[in-house]
């Protein structure tokens, strides 16, 4: 049993990398989601086209291909990225494209009377979005954002293939060193599931916090 | 580094070989996912909580963990338990199980959308369980599910490059071995990206058509 403790520590070190990657990727994805989601609703056609091109491109190609492209092809254009940077970039941009559609859908689902109220209060477009529309839309986005974050966590396993020592990579190291397969892979499956449970628990808590006092106002 | 068309022509036949395996894995994986999903959806509807609860947990577990790790599990752990699978078979099983948990949700929503009166009418007509499902419920439940099911087909197609990690010689693996052998990454990886982008853009058009034809679920 003693030897497993050492290997478990190796896997836990990988778990830290996985969690770091998930947090940083989610932060980038959140920024991209709002930029592209609001961009798609812009009055200016070029902004709409740019946002649509971004969303279709990153949703249309596989995360795996994007990651390899960022890691192996970008250096040929003079941008050399560390595996962690390439991982955060690919994961954030990929999941951001999916989340952008969530942002767009939530903003569009806000009723017309809210926009009319903004006009009545003499808000400009930005003020209306900032103070009236987004606070209501954000609550609607949260549950899907939680699912997106779990998708990002799952996709982060792919970075092990560009030699970033995340949880999956460490499990492969343990497999290579011990020849045991059940222990490392079962351990990381359980750890991934535990992290996913924490994410959905946190999102549900945040949702409860943000909707406090709204019962009965919105169905 | 310059884009070299001569090199593109030279590697194209190998990439097409890989693309064939990618498509084969997608189609086989999806057939399995459709069956596994239906089985999960039906078991989760069971009134016996001893059956439906564990099934629900297993489905949640598979959905909450990465496909890549599941593929490793099937490919490396099962042989130790005495079940050796070829890479392609392991890959198809992995894809089928993982996406089966997603299609199960689609089936569940579709079956729940069939009005209660239909179940009661089937009972009133003295149909047995098999007849109720095949002649009343499924014919109404299936068409609205088609767009959502097609959506997962495309999502699964985009995940097939993961099979290269368990040595299936699909498109991504062929591209990587070409890249490593010739030490030229730009053409093979970009071509793979372009392949997926073109297929997805075409399938988006197809999906819009399916949505118009069969209507959205939700």
mmCIF file of N, CA and C in Angstrom, chain A residues 87-165:
data_model
loop_
_atom_site.group_PDB
_atom_site.id
_atom_site.type_symbol
_atom_site.label_atom_id
_atom_site.label_comp_id
_atom_site.label_asym_id
_atom_site.label_seq_id
_atom_site.Cartn_x
_atom_site.Cartn_y
_atom_site.Cartn_z
ATOM 1 N N UNK A 87 -2.669 25.157 -24.178
ATOM 2 C CA UNK A 87 -3.851 24.492 -23.646
ATOM 3 C C UNK A 87 -4.921 25.484 -23.244
ATOM 4 N N UNK A 88 -4.533 26.515 -22.481
ATOM 5 C CA UNK A 88 -5.509 27.515 -22.045
ATOM 6 C C UNK A 88 -6.119 28.211 -23.259
ATOM 7 N N UNK A 89 -5.264 28.563 -24.230
ATOM 8 C CA UNK A 89 -5.737 29.267 -25.416
ATOM 9 C C UNK A 89 -6.757 28.420 -26.176
ATOM 10 N N UNK A 90 -6.405 27.161 -26.465
ATOM 11 C CA UNK A 90 -7.297 26.317 -27.260
ATOM 12 C C UNK A 90 -8.591 26.023 -26.503
ATOM 13 N N UNK A 91 -8.475 25.670 -25.226
ATOM 14 C CA UNK A 91 -9.682 25.344 -24.450
ATOM 15 C C UNK A 91 -10.577 26.567 -24.302
ATOM 16 N N UNK A 92 -9.966 27.722 -23.964
ATOM 17 C CA UNK A 92 -10.748 28.935 -23.746
ATOM 18 C C UNK A 92 -11.458 29.377 -25.012
ATOM 19 N N UNK A 93 -10.728 29.371 -26.139
ATOM 20 C CA UNK A 93 -11.346 29.829 -27.386
ATOM 21 C C UNK A 93 -12.425 28.859 -27.836
ATOM 22 N N UNK A 94 -12.181 27.548 -27.668
ATOM 23 C CA UNK A 94 -13.156 26.550 -28.110
ATOM 24 C C UNK A 94 -14.436 26.641 -27.291
ATOM 25 N N UNK A 95 -14.320 26.569 -25.968
ATOM 26 C CA UNK A 95 -15.519 26.587 -25.130
ATOM 27 C C UNK A 95 -16.178 27.964 -25.180
ATOM 28 N N UNK A 96 -15.345 29.026 -25.325
ATOM 29 C CA UNK A 96 -15.902 30.361 -25.467
ATOM 30 C C UNK A 96 -16.861 30.467 -26.637
ATOM 31 N N UNK A 97 -16.552 29.763 -27.738
ATOM 32 C CA UNK A 97 -17.418 29.820 -28.914
ATOM 33 C C UNK A 97 -18.783 29.179 -28.605
ATOM 34 N N UNK A 98 -18.769 28.066 -27.856
ATOM 35 C CA UNK A 98 -20.037 27.437 -27.487
ATOM 36 C C UNK A 98 -20.818 28.338 -26.541
ATOM 37 N N UNK A 99 -20.086 28.925 -25.542
ATOM 38 C CA UNK A 99 -20.751 29.756 -24.538
ATOM 39 C C UNK A 99 -21.282 31.043 -25.163
ATOM 40 N N UNK A 100 -20.645 31.527 -26.249
ATOM 41 C CA UNK A 100 -21.110 32.752 -26.902
ATOM 42 C C UNK A 100 -22.553 32.585 -27.374
ATOM 43 N N UNK A 101 -22.875 31.398 -27.859
ATOM 44 C CA UNK A 101 -24.246 31.150 -28.307
ATOM 45 C C UNK A 101 -25.204 31.186 -27.127
ATOM 46 N N UNK A 102 -24.719 30.773 -25.938
ATOM 47 C CA UNK A 102 -25.550 30.822 -24.734
ATOM 48 C C UNK A 102 -25.832 32.276 -24.373
ATOM 49 N N UNK A 103 -24.766 33.113 -24.444
ATOM 50 C CA UNK A 103 -24.923 34.537 -24.132
ATOM 51 C C UNK A 103 -25.942 35.170 -25.078
ATOM 52 N N UNK A 104 -25.775 34.870 -26.363
ATOM 53 C CA UNK A 104 -26.675 35.447 -27.357
ATOM 54 C C UNK A 104 -28.121 35.013 -27.102
ATOM 55 N N UNK A 105 -28.309 33.716 -26.862
ATOM 56 C CA UNK A 105 -29.658 33.200 -26.639
ATOM 57 C C UNK A 105 -30.299 33.837 -25.414
ATOM 58 N N UNK A 106 -29.507 33.984 -24.332
ATOM 59 C CA UNK A 106 -30.069 34.548 -23.093
ATOM 60 C C UNK A 106 -30.442 36.007 -23.292
ATOM 61 N N UNK A 107 -29.580 36.779 -23.988
ATOM 62 C CA UNK A 107 -29.888 38.200 -24.198
ATOM 63 C C UNK A 107 -31.144 38.336 -25.061
ATOM 64 N N UNK A 108 -31.250 37.482 -26.084
ATOM 65 C CA UNK A 108 -32.407 37.585 -26.974
ATOM 66 C C UNK A 108 -33.702 37.187 -26.285
ATOM 67 N N UNK A 109 -33.571 36.356 -25.203
ATOM 68 C CA UNK A 109 -34.792 35.883 -24.564
ATOM 69 C C UNK A 109 -35.368 36.905 -23.587
ATOM 70 N N UNK A 110 -34.644 38.027 -23.345
ATOM 71 C CA UNK A 110 -35.171 39.070 -22.453
ATOM 72 C C UNK A 110 -36.284 39.823 -23.188
ATOM 73 N N UNK A 111 -37.389 40.019 -22.506
ATOM 74 C CA UNK A 111 -38.584 40.568 -23.156
ATOM 75 C C UNK A 111 -38.412 41.974 -23.695
ATOM 76 N N UNK A 112 -39.234 42.296 -24.687
ATOM 77 C CA UNK A 112 -39.146 43.589 -25.356
ATOM 78 C C UNK A 112 -39.424 44.744 -24.398
ATOM 79 N N UNK A 113 -40.306 44.484 -23.412
ATOM 80 C CA UNK A 113 -40.679 45.584 -22.503
ATOM 81 C C UNK A 113 -39.478 46.093 -21.712
ATOM 82 N N UNK A 114 -38.480 45.201 -21.485
ATOM 83 C CA UNK A 114 -37.287 45.643 -20.771
ATOM 84 C C UNK A 114 -36.502 46.660 -21.596
ATOM 85 N N UNK A 115 -36.448 46.436 -22.923
ATOM 86 C CA UNK A 115 -35.753 47.378 -23.796
ATOM 87 C C UNK A 115 -36.509 48.694 -23.858
ATOM 88 N N UNK A 116 -37.855 48.579 -23.869
ATOM 89 C CA UNK A 116 -38.665 49.799 -23.912
ATOM 90 C C UNK A 116 -38.475 50.601 -22.626
ATOM 91 N N UNK A 117 -38.367 49.862 -21.508
ATOM 92 C CA UNK A 117 -38.136 50.549 -20.235
ATOM 93 C C UNK A 117 -36.796 51.283 -20.254
ATOM 94 N N UNK A 118 -35.772 50.662 -20.879
ATOM 95 C CA UNK A 118 -34.460 51.313 -21.006
ATOM 96 C C UNK A 118 -34.609 52.616 -21.778
ATOM 97 N N UNK A 119 -35.374 52.576 -22.874
ATOM 98 C CA UNK A 119 -35.576 53.786 -23.672
ATOM 99 C C UNK A 119 -36.301 54.841 -22.842
ATOM 100 N N UNK A 120 -37.310 54.389 -22.093
ATOM 101 C CA UNK A 120 -38.088 55.316 -21.281
ATOM 102 C C UNK A 120 -37.212 56.002 -20.237
ATOM 103 N N UNK A 121 -36.207 55.259 -19.729
ATOM 104 C CA UNK A 121 -35.308 55.828 -18.715
ATOM 105 C C UNK A 121 -34.173 56.618 -19.343
ATOM 106 N N UNK A 122 -34.210 56.737 -20.681
ATOM 107 C CA UNK A 122 -33.195 57.487 -21.410
ATOM 108 C C UNK A 122 -31.801 56.889 -21.245
ATOM 109 N N UNK A 123 -31.736 55.548 -21.085
ATOM 110 C CA UNK A 123 -30.444 54.873 -21.077
ATOM 111 C C UNK A 123 -29.934 54.779 -22.502
ATOM 112 N N UNK A 124 -28.618 54.895 -22.687
ATOM 113 C CA UNK A 124 -28.085 54.569 -24.014
ATOM 114 C C UNK A 124 -27.927 53.047 -24.093
ATOM 115 N N UNK A 125 -27.509 52.547 -25.247
ATOM 116 C CA UNK A 125 -27.490 51.090 -25.451
ATOM 117 C C UNK A 125 -26.609 50.380 -24.430
ATOM 118 N N UNK A 126 -25.447 50.976 -24.171
ATOM 119 C CA UNK A 126 -24.500 50.337 -23.260
ATOM 120 C C UNK A 126 -25.063 50.303 -21.841
ATOM 121 N N UNK A 127 -25.650 51.453 -21.413
ATOM 122 C CA UNK A 127 -26.212 51.501 -20.053
ATOM 123 C C UNK A 127 -27.339 50.486 -19.901
ATOM 124 N N UNK A 128 -28.181 50.395 -20.911
ATOM 125 C CA UNK A 128 -29.301 49.442 -20.848
ATOM 126 C C UNK A 128 -28.795 48.024 -20.707
ATOM 127 N N UNK A 129 -27.775 47.711 -21.510
ATOM 128 C CA UNK A 129 -27.210 46.359 -21.476
ATOM 129 C C UNK A 129 -26.600 46.082 -20.101
ATOM 130 N N UNK A 130 -25.834 47.044 -19.621
ATOM 131 C CA UNK A 130 -25.082 46.871 -18.387
ATOM 132 C C UNK A 130 -25.996 46.774 -17.159
ATOM 133 N N UNK A 131 -27.016 47.661 -17.090
ATOM 134 C CA UNK A 131 -27.790 47.756 -15.851
ATOM 135 C C UNK A 131 -29.106 47.002 -15.888
ATOM 136 N N UNK A 132 -29.638 46.744 -17.087
ATOM 137 C CA UNK A 132 -30.970 46.128 -17.141
ATOM 138 C C UNK A 132 -30.923 44.735 -17.758
ATOM 139 N N UNK A 133 -30.334 44.625 -18.948
ATOM 140 C CA UNK A 133 -30.439 43.371 -19.695
ATOM 141 C C UNK A 133 -29.523 42.293 -19.115
ATOM 142 N N UNK A 134 -28.212 42.605 -18.999
ATOM 143 C CA UNK A 134 -27.270 41.561 -18.577
ATOM 144 C C UNK A 134 -27.555 40.984 -17.185
ATOM 145 N N UNK A 135 -27.904 41.817 -16.184
ATOM 146 C CA UNK A 135 -28.181 41.204 -14.877
ATOM 147 C C UNK A 135 -29.289 40.154 -14.949
ATOM 148 N N UNK A 136 -30.274 40.371 -15.813
ATOM 149 C CA UNK A 136 -31.350 39.379 -15.927
ATOM 150 C C UNK A 136 -30.903 38.195 -16.772
ATOM 151 N N UNK A 137 -30.153 38.500 -17.857
ATOM 152 C CA UNK A 137 -29.753 37.427 -18.777
ATOM 153 C C UNK A 137 -28.738 36.503 -18.109
ATOM 154 N N UNK A 138 -27.881 37.077 -17.240
ATOM 155 C CA UNK A 138 -26.806 36.282 -16.650
ATOM 156 C C UNK A 138 -27.349 35.099 -15.856
ATOM 157 N N UNK A 139 -28.465 35.317 -15.148
ATOM 158 C CA UNK A 139 -29.068 34.235 -14.366
ATOM 159 C C UNK A 139 -29.496 33.094 -15.284
ATOM 160 N N UNK A 140 -29.998 33.466 -16.473
ATOM 161 C CA UNK A 140 -30.429 32.440 -17.425
ATOM 162 C C UNK A 140 -29.235 31.672 -17.989
ATOM 163 N N UNK A 141 -28.080 32.369 -18.101
ATOM 164 C CA UNK A 141 -26.902 31.724 -18.708
ATOM 165 C C UNK A 141 -26.255 30.720 -17.756
ATOM 166 N N UNK A 142 -26.382 30.982 -16.444
ATOM 167 C CA UNK A 142 -25.581 30.232 -15.471
ATOM 168 C C UNK A 142 -25.631 28.709 -15.606
ATOM 169 N N UNK A 143 -26.820 28.082 -15.655
ATOM 170 C CA UNK A 143 -26.820 26.615 -15.695
ATOM 171 C C UNK A 143 -26.055 26.065 -16.902
ATOM 172 N N UNK A 144 -26.229 26.706 -18.061
ATOM 173 C CA UNK A 144 -25.517 26.224 -19.252
ATOM 174 C C UNK A 144 -24.030 26.506 -19.147
ATOM 175 N N UNK A 145 -23.667 27.647 -18.517
ATOM 176 C CA UNK A 145 -22.249 27.915 -18.282
ATOM 177 C C UNK A 145 -21.630 26.791 -17.442
ATOM 178 N N UNK A 146 -22.389 26.304 -16.461
ATOM 179 C CA UNK A 146 -21.898 25.202 -15.634
ATOM 180 C C UNK A 146 -21.600 23.979 -16.480
ATOM 181 N N UNK A 147 -22.533 23.649 -17.394
ATOM 182 C CA UNK A 147 -22.299 22.515 -18.291
ATOM 183 C C UNK A 147 -21.079 22.763 -19.162
ATOM 184 N N UNK A 148 -20.934 24.015 -19.639
ATOM 185 C CA UNK A 148 -19.779 24.341 -20.476
ATOM 186 C C UNK A 148 -18.480 24.161 -19.709
ATOM 187 N N UNK A 149 -18.489 24.566 -18.422
ATOM 188 C CA UNK A 149 -17.272 24.423 -17.614
ATOM 189 C C UNK A 149 -16.921 22.941 -17.448
ATOM 190 N N UNK A 150 -17.944 22.092 -17.300
ATOM 191 C CA UNK A 150 -17.666 20.655 -17.177
ATOM 192 C C UNK A 150 -17.133 20.113 -18.504
ATOM 193 N N UNK A 151 -17.686 20.593 -19.625
ATOM 194 C CA UNK A 151 -17.156 20.181 -20.931
ATOM 195 C C UNK A 151 -15.688 20.594 -21.048
ATOM 196 N N UNK A 152 -15.364 21.784 -20.536
ATOM 197 C CA UNK A 152 -13.980 22.258 -20.603
ATOM 198 C C UNK A 152 -13.070 21.368 -19.769
ATOM 199 N N UNK A 153 -13.555 21.010 -18.571
ATOM 200 C CA UNK A 153 -12.771 20.112 -17.718
ATOM 201 C C UNK A 153 -12.490 18.803 -18.449
ATOM 202 N N UNK A 154 -13.527 18.261 -19.103
ATOM 203 C CA UNK A 154 -13.357 16.993 -19.807
ATOM 204 C C UNK A 154 -12.406 17.149 -20.990
ATOM 205 N N UNK A 155 -12.549 18.271 -21.709
ATOM 206 C CA UNK A 155 -11.688 18.482 -22.873
ATOM 207 C C UNK A 155 -10.235 18.680 -22.450
ATOM 208 N N UNK A 156 -10.021 19.134 -21.185
ATOM 209 C CA UNK A 156 -8.651 19.437 -20.761
ATOM 210 C C UNK A 156 -7.782 18.182 -20.733
ATOM 211 N N UNK A 157 -8.414 16.986 -20.705
ATOM 212 C CA UNK A 157 -7.613 15.753 -20.718
ATOM 213 C C UNK A 157 -6.765 15.662 -21.981
ATOM 214 N N UNK A 158 -7.220 16.339 -23.045
ATOM 215 C CA UNK A 158 -6.510 16.258 -24.324
ATOM 216 C C UNK A 158 -5.106 16.857 -24.234
ATOM 217 N N UNK A 159 -4.911 17.834 -23.319
ATOM 218 C CA UNK A 159 -3.598 18.485 -23.259
ATOM 219 C C UNK A 159 -2.493 17.503 -22.884
ATOM 220 N N UNK A 160 -2.868 16.345 -22.278
ATOM 221 C CA UNK A 160 -1.829 15.370 -21.949
ATOM 222 C C UNK A 160 -1.085 14.940 -23.210
ATOM 223 N N UNK A 161 -1.739 15.076 -24.382
ATOM 224 C CA UNK A 161 -1.116 14.631 -25.633
ATOM 225 C C UNK A 161 -0.106 15.641 -26.163
ATOM 226 N N UNK A 162 -0.077 16.891 -25.609
ATOM 227 C CA UNK A 162 1.012 17.795 -25.975
ATOM 228 C C UNK A 162 1.959 17.928 -24.797
ATOM 229 N N UNK A 163 2.105 16.830 -24.048
ATOM 230 C CA UNK A 163 3.127 16.679 -23.008
ATOM 231 C C UNK A 163 2.963 17.634 -21.842
ATOM 232 N N UNK A 164 1.739 18.106 -21.578
ATOM 233 C CA UNK A 164 1.493 18.887 -20.364
ATOM 234 C C UNK A 164 1.121 17.894 -19.270
ATOM 235 N N UNK A 165 1.760 18.003 -18.089
ATOM 236 C CA UNK A 165 1.608 16.931 -17.106
ATOM 237 C C UNK A 165 0.336 17.116 -16.277
#
